[in-house]
Tab-separated table of C-alpha atoms and ligand atoms in Angstrom:
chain	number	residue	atom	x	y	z
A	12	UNK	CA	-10.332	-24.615	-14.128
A	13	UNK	CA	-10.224	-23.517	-10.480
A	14	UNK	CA	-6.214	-24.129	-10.026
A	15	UNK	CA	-6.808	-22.716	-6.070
A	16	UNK	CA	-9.190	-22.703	-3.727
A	17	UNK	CA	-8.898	-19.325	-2.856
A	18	UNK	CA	-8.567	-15.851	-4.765
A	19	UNK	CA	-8.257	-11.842	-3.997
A	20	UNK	CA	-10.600	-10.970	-6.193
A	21	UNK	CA	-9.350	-6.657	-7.743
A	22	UNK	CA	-12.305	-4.554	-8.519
A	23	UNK	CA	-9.857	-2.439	-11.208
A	24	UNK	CA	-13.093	0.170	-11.197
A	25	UNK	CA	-12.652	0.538	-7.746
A	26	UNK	CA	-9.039	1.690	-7.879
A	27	UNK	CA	-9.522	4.036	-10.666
A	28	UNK	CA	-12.551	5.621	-9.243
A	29	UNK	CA	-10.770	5.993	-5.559
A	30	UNK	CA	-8.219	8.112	-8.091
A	31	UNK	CA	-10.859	10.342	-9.468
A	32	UNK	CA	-12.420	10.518	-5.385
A	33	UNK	CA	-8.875	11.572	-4.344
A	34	UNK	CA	-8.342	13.793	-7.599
A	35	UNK	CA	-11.337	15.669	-6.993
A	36	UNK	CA	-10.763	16.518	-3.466
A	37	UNK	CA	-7.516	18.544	-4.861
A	38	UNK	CA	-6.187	21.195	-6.896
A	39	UNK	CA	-2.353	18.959	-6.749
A	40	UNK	CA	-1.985	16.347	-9.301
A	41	UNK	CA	-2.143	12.957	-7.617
A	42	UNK	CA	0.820	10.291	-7.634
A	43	UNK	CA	-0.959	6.798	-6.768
A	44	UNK	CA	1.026	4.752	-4.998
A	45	UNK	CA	1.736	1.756	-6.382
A	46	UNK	CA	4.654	0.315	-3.946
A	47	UNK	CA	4.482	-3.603	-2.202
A	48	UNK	CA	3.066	-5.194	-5.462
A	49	UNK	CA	0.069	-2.459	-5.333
A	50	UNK	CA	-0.251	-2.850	-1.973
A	51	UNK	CA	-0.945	-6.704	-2.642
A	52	UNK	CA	-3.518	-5.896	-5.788
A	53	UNK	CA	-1.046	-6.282	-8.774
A	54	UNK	CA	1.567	-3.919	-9.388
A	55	UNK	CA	1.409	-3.338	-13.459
A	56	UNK	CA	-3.075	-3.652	-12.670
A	57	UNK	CA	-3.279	-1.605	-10.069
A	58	UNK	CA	-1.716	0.891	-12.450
A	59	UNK	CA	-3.041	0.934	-15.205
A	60	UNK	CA	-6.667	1.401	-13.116
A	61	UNK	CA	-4.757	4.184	-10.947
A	62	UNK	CA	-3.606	5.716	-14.458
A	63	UNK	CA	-7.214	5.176	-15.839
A	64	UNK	CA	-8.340	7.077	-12.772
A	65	UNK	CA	-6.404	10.379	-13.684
A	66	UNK	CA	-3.041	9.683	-11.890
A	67	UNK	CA	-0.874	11.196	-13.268
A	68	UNK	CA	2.208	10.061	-11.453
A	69	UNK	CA	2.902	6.854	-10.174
A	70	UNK	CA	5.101	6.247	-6.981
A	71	UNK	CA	7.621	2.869	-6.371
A	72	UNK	CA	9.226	2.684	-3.049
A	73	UNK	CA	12.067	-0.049	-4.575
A	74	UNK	CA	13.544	0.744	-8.254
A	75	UNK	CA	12.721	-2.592	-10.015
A	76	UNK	CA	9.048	-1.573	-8.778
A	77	UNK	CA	9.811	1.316	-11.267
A	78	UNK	CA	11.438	-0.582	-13.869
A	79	UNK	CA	9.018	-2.900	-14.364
A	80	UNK	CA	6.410	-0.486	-14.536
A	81	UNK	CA	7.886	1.134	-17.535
A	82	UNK	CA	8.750	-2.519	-18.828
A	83	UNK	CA	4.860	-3.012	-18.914
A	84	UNK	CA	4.394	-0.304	-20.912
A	85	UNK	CA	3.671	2.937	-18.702
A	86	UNK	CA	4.779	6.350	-20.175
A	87	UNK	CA	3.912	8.626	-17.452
A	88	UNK	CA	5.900	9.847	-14.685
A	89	UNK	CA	7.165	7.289	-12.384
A	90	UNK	CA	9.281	7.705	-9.428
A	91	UNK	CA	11.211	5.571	-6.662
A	92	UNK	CA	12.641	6.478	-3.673
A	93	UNK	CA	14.694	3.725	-1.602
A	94	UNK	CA	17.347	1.857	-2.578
A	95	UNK	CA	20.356	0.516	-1.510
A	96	UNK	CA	24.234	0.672	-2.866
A	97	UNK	CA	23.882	-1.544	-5.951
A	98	UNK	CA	21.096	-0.270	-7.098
A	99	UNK	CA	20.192	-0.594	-10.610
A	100	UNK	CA	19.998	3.364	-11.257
A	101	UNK	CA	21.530	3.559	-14.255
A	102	UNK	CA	18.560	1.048	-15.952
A	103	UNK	CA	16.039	3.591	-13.571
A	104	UNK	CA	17.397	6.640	-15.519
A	105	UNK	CA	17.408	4.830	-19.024
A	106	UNK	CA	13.573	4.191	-18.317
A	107	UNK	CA	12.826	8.088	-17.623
A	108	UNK	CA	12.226	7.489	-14.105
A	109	UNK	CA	12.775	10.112	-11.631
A	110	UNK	CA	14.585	8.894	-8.722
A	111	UNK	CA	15.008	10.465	-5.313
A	112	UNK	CA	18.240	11.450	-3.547
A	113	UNK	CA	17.322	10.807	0.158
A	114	UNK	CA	20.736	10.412	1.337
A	115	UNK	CA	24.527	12.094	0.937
A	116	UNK	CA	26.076	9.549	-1.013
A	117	UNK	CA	22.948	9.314	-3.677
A	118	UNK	CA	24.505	12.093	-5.864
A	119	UNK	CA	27.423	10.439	-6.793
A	120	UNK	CA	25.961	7.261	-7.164
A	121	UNK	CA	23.041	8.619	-9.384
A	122	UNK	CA	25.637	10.846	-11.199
A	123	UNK	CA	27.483	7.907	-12.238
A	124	UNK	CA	23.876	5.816	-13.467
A	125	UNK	CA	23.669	9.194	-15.461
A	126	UNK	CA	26.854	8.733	-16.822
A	127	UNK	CA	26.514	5.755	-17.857
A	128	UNK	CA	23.269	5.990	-19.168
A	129	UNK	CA	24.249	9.119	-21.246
A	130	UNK	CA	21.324	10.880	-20.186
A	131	UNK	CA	20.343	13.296	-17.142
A	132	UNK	CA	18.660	11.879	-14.356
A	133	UNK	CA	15.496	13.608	-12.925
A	134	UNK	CA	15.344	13.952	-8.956
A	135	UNK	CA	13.969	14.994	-5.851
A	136	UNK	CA	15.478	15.752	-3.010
A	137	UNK	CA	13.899	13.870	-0.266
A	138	UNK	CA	14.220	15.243	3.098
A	139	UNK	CA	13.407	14.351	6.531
A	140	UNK	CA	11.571	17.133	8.269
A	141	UNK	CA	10.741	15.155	11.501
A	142	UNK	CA	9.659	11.851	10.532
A	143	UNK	CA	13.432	10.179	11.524
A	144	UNK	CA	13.442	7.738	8.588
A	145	UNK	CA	14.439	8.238	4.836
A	146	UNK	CA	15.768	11.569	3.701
A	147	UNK	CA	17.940	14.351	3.843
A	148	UNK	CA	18.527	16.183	7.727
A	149	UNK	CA	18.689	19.532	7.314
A	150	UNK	CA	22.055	19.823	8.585
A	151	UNK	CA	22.929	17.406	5.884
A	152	UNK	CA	20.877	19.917	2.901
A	153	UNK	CA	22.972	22.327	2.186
A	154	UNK	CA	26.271	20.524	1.417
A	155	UNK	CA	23.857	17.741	-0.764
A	156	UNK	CA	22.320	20.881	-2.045
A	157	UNK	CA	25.663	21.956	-3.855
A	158	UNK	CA	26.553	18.685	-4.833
A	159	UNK	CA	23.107	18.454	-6.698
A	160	UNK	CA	23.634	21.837	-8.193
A	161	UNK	CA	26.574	21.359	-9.688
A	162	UNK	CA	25.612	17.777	-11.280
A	163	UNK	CA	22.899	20.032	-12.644
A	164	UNK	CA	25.731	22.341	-14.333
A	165	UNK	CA	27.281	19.529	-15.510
A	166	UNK	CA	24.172	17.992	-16.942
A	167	UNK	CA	24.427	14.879	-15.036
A	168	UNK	CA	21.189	15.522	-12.992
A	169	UNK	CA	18.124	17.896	-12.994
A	170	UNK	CA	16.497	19.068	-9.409
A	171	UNK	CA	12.934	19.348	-10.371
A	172	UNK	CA	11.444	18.002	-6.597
A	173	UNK	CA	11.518	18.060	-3.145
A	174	UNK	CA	9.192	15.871	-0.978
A	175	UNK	CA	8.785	14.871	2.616
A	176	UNK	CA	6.958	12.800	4.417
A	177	UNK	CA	4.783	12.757	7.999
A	178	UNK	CA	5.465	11.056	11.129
A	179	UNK	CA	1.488	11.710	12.171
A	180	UNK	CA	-0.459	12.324	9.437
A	181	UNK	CA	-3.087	10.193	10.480
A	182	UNK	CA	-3.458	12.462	13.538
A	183	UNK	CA	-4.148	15.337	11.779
A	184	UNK	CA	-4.093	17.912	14.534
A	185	UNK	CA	-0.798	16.636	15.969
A	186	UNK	CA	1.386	19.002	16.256
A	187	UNK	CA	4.217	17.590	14.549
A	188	UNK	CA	2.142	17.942	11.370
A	189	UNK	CA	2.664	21.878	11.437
A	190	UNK	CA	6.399	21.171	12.445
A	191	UNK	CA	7.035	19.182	9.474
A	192	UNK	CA	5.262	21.959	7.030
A	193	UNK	CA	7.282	24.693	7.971
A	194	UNK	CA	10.179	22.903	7.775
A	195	UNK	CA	9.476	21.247	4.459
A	196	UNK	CA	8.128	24.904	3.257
A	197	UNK	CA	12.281	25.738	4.686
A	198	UNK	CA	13.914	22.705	2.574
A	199	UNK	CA	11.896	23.910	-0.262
A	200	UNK	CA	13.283	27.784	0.181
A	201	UNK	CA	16.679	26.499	-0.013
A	202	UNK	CA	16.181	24.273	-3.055
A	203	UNK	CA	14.914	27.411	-4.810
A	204	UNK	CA	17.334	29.840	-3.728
A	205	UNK	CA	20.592	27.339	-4.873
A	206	UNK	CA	18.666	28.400	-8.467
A	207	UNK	CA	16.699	24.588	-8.655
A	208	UNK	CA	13.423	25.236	-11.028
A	209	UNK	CA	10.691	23.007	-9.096
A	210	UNK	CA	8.002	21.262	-10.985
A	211	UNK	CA	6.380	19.637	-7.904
A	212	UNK	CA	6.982	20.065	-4.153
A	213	UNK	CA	4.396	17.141	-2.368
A	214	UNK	CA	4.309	16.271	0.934
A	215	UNK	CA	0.716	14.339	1.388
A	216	UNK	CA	0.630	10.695	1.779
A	217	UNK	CA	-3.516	9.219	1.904
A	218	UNK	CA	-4.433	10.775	5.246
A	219	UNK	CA	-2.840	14.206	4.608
A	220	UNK	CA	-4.322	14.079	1.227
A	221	UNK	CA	-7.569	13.184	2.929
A	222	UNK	CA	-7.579	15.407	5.778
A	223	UNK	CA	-5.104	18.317	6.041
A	224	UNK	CA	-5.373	20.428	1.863
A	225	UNK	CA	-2.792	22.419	3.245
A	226	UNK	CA	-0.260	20.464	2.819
A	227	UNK	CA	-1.008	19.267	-0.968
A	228	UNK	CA	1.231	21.324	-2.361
A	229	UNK	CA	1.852	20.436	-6.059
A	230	UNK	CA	1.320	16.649	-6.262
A	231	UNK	CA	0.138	14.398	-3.454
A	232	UNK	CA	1.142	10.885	-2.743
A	233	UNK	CA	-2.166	8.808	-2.042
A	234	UNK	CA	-1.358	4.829	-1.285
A	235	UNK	CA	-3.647	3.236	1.531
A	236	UNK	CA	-6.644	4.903	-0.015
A	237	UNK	CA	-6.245	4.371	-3.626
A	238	UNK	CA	-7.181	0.973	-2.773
A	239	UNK	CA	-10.085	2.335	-0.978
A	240	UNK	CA	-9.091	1.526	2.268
A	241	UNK	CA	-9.407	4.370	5.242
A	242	UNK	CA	-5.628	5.878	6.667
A	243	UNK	CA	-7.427	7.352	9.037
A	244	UNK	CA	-9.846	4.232	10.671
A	245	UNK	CA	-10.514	5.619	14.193
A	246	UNK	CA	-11.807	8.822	12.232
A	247	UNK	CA	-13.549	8.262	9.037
A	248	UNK	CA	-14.589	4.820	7.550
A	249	UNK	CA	-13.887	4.202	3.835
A	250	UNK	CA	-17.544	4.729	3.517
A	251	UNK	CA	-17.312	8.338	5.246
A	252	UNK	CA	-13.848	9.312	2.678
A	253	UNK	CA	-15.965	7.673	-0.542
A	254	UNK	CA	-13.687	5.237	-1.317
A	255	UNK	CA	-14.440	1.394	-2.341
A	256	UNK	CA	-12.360	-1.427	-1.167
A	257	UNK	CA	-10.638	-2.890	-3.704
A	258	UNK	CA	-10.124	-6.289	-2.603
A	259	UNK	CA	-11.912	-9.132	-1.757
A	260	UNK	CA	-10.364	-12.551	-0.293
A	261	UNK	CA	-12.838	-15.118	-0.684
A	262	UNK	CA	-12.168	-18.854	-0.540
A	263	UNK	CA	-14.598	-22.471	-1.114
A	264	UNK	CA	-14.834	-24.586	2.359
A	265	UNK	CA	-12.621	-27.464	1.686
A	266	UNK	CA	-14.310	-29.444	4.225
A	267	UNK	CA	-17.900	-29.465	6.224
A	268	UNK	CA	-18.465	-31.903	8.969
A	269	UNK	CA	-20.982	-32.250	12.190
A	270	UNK	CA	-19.220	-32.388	15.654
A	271	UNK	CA	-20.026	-32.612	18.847
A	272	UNK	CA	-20.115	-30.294	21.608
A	273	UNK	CA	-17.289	-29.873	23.513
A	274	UNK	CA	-14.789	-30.826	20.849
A	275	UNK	CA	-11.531	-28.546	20.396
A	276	UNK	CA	-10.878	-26.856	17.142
A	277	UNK	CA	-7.162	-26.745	15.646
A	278	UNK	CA	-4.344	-26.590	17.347
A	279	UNK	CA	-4.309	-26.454	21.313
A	280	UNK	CA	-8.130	-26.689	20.872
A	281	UNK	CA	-8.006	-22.855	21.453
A	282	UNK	CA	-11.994	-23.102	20.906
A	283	UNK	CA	-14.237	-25.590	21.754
A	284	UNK	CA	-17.486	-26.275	20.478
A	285	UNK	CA	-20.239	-24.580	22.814
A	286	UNK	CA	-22.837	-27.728	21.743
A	287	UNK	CA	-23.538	-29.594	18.605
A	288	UNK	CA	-22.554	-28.094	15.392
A	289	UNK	CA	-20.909	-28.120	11.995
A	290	UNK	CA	-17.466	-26.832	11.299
A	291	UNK	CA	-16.276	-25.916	7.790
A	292	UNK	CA	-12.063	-25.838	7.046
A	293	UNK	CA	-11.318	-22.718	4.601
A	294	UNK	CA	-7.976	-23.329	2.656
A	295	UNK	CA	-6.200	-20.446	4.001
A	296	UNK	CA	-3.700	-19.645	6.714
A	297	UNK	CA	-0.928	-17.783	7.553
A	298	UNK	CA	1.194	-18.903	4.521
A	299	UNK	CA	-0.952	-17.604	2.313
A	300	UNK	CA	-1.098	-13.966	4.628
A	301	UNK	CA	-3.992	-14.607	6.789
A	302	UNK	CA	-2.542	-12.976	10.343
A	303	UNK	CA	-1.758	-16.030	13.086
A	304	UNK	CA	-3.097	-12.926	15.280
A	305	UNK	CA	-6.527	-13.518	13.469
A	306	UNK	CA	-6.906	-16.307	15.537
A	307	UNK	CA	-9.999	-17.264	18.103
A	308	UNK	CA	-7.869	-17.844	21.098
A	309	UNK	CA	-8.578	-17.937	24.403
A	310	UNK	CA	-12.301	-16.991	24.635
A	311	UNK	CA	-12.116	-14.739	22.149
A	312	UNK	CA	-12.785	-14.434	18.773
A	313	UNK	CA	-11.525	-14.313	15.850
A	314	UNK	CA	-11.359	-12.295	12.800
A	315	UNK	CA	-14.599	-12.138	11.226
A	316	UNK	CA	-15.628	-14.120	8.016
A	317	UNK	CA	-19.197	-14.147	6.374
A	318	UNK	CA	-20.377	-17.560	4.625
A	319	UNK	CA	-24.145	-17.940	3.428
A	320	UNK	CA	-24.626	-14.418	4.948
A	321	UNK	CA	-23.663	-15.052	7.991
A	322	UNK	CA	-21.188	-13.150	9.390
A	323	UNK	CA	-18.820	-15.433	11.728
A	324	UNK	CA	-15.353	-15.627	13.071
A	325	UNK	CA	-12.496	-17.753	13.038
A	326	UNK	CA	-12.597	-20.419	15.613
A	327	UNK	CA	-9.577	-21.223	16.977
A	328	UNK	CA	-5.487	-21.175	15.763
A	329	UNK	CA	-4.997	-20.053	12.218
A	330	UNK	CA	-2.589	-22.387	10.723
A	331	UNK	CA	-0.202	-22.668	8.038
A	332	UNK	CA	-2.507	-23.556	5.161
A	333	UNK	CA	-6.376	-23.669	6.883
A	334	UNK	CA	-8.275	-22.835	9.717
A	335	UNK	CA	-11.518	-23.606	10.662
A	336	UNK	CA	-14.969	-21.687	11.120
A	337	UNK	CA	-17.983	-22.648	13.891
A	338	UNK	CA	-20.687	-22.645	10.954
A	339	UNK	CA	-23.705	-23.296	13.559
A	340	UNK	CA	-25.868	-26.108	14.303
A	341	UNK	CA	-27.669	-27.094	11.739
A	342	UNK	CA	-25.232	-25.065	8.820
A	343	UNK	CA	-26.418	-26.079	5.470
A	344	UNK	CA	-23.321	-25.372	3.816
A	345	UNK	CA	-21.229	-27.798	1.694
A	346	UNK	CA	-17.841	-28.355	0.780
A	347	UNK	CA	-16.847	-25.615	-1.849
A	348	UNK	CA	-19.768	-23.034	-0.235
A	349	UNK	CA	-17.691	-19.613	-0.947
A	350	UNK	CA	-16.202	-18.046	2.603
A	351	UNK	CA	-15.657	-14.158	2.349
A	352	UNK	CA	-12.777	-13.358	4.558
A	353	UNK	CA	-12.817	-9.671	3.964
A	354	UNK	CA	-13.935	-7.155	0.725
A	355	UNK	CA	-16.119	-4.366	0.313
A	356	UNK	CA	-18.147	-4.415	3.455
A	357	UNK	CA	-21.212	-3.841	1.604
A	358	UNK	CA	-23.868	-5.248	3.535
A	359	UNK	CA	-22.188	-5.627	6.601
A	360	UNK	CA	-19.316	-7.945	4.916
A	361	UNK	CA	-15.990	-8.293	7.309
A	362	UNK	CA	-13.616	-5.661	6.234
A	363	UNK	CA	-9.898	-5.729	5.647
A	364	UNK	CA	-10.065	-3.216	8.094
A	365	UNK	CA	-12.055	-5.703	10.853
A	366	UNK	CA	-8.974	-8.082	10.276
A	367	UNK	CA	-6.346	-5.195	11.425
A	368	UNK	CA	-7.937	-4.745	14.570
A	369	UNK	CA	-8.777	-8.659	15.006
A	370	UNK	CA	-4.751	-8.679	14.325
A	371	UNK	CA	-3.793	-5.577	16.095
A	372	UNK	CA	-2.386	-4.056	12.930
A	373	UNK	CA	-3.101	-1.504	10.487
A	374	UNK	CA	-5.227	-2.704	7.116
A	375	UNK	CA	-2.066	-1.739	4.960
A	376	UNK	CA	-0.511	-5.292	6.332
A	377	UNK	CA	-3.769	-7.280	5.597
A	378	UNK	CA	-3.240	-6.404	2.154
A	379	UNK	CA	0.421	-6.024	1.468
A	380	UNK	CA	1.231	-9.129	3.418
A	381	UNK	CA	-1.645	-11.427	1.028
A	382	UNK	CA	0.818	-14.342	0.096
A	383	UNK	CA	2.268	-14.809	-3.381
A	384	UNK	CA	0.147	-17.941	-3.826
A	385	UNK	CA	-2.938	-16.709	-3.243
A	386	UNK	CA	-4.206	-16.018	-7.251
A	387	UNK	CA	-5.144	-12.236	-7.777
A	388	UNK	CA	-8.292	-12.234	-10.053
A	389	UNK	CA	-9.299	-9.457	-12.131
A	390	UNK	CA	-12.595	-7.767	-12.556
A	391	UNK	CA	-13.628	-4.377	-14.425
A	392	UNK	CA	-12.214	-2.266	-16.799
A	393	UNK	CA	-9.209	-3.985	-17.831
A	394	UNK	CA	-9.224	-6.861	-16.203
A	395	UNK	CA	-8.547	-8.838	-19.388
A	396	UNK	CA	-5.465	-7.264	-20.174
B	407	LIG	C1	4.066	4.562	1.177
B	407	LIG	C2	4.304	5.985	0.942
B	407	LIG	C3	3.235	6.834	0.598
B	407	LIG	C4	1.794	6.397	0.618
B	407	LIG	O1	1.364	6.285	1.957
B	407	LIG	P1	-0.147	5.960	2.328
B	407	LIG	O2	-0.217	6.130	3.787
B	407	LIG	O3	-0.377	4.553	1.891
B	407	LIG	O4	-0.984	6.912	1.562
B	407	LIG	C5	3.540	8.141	0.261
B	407	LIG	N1	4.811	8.588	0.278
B	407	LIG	C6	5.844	7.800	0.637
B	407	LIG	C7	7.221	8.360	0.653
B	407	LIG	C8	5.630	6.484	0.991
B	407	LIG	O5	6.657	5.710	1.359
């Protein structure tokens, strides 16, 4: 039974072979990012194809990302990096994950969860070497770098990374991107002179992992483009890097009907009907993650859709649960005809990349942002798991 008219449809063989595409372009092992729910593909899925891939670390921005991981089975290396006061750190370090200290007052905090847990914890320092985010200053290093170090005495905690991350790494010749490497290569001096024995310094997030081998380091930190989707779109397509879009959202027309010319579509009749035609609703809109910005408004259009072929646009206001598309005069279609809203862009098929620029976003929101009720469905190795 269809229980909703609409579905991301996961090609699990894409995500594991954008792993072994990303893996084979480095000497680094490769952490695939599995943060936001996968990037909106399935958190424990996506996984499990990264892991199938040759990851072999995983990366959680929020610690129940990591938790659950483990939860579902996973035995590799894992590791999270923000959190808040509260955290639950001491469950993180039960599960072997390795956690980051990215601010002062993480030591004691992930001290304690050691404590508690009566093991050590495993972390990397995370500093900021430019981007002005998450991390450690490096006027703020050295004292954290004693605190760390003597944890480690204790046995409370074990230093075994440092990472960073870029302000511009999708402009690879910025020159920011040098600024941050020599500072990160300073960070990582001091680490190993307090007497910390490093198993991975990484630095590379998709585009510098794409574009800049540099910087790889021992382990790089692929996200955008494990899901085969380009960090770098005004360069190279994800046709150009290799990698295959991993998502499709498709939906069935809920509704096909003739009307006139002249007749306003949605609300505030942003569009109106050049002549005759048929119109076709697709049971989507903004709740479930379609961008209100993907609207056709004022003359323009919208983000691009492909039904029977075709490839057309979105006609008018995006609302809450629907909007409409212009099929054409004379459109054969029916109610439950399939709409592809964006996917692999084989054959000229809309891209999730086409609806960030429709949008005036980047394609990591298209995906991330892909509403809770929209059913993820499973296809390739794996899927029935
Ligand atoms: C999200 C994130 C990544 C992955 O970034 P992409 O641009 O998706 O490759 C890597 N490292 C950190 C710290 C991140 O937060």
């Amino acid at each position: 039974m269809q229980t909703y008219p609409a579905r991301a449809v996961i090609d699990l063989d894409a995500i594991a072979a954008n792993v072994r595409t990303l893996d084979a372009g480095t000497s680094a092992q490769v952490m695939a990012v599995v943060k936001a729910d996968g990037y909106g593909h399935g958190l424990v899925p996506a996984a499990r194809a990264a892991r199938r891939g040759g990851a072999t670390w995983l990366g959680a921005a929020q610690v129940v990302e990591a938790i659950e991981l483990r939860a579902a089975g996973d035995t590799g290396r894992i590791l999270t990096w923000l959190y808040a006061p509260g955290a639950p750190l001491r469950e993180a370090v039960e599960a072997d994950v390795d956690v980051a200290v990215a601010a002062p007052w993480n030591v004691e905090a992930l001290v304690t969860a050691a404590r508690e847990a009566g093991r050590t914890a495993r972390v990397h320092l995370k500093v900021d070497t430019g981007l002005g985010r998450n991390g450690l200053t490096p006027a703020q290093l050295p004292e954290v770098l004693r605190a760390v170090m003597r944890a480690q005495a204790e046995g409370a905690l074990a230093v075994v990374g440092v990472f960073s991350h870029f302000a511009f790494a999708d402009a690879p010749s910025h020159p920011t991107v040098l600024g941050q490497a020599a500072e990160f290569a300073r960070a990582v001096e001091a680490v190993e002179g307090a007497g910390a024995r490093l198993e991975v310094r990484h630095l590379a997030n998709s585009a510098a992992t794409l574009t800049n081998p540099g910087v790889h380091y021992d382990l790089v930190r692929p996200g955008i483009a494990v899901y085969g989707l380009s960090p770098i779109p005004d360069l190279k397509t994800s046709e150009d890097l290799g990698l295959v879009p991993a998502m499709t959202l498709e939906a069935e027309l809920a509704t096909v009907k003739p009307l006139p010319g002249g007749h306003g579509l949605s609300y505030a009749h942003q569009y109106v009907t050049p002549g005759d035609t048929v119109v076709g609703v697709v049971p989507l809109g903004y709740a479930d993650g379609v961008p209100r910005h993907c609207s056709g408004t004022d003359g323009r259009l919208g983000a691009p859709v492909r039904v029977g072929g075709r490839r057309l646009a979105i006609a008018g206001r995006v609302c809450m649960d629907q909007l409409v598309v212009d099929l054409g005069p004379g459109a054969s279609e029916q109610a439950g005809a399939r709409v592809e809203l964006f996917g692999t862009g084989a054959d000229g098929g809309p891209t999730a990349q086409d609806w960030a620029e429709a949008a005036g976003t980047i394609s990591y929101e298209i995906v991330t942002r892909l509403g809770a009720r929209v059913p993820r469905h499973y296809v390739g190795e794996g899927a029935a798991e």
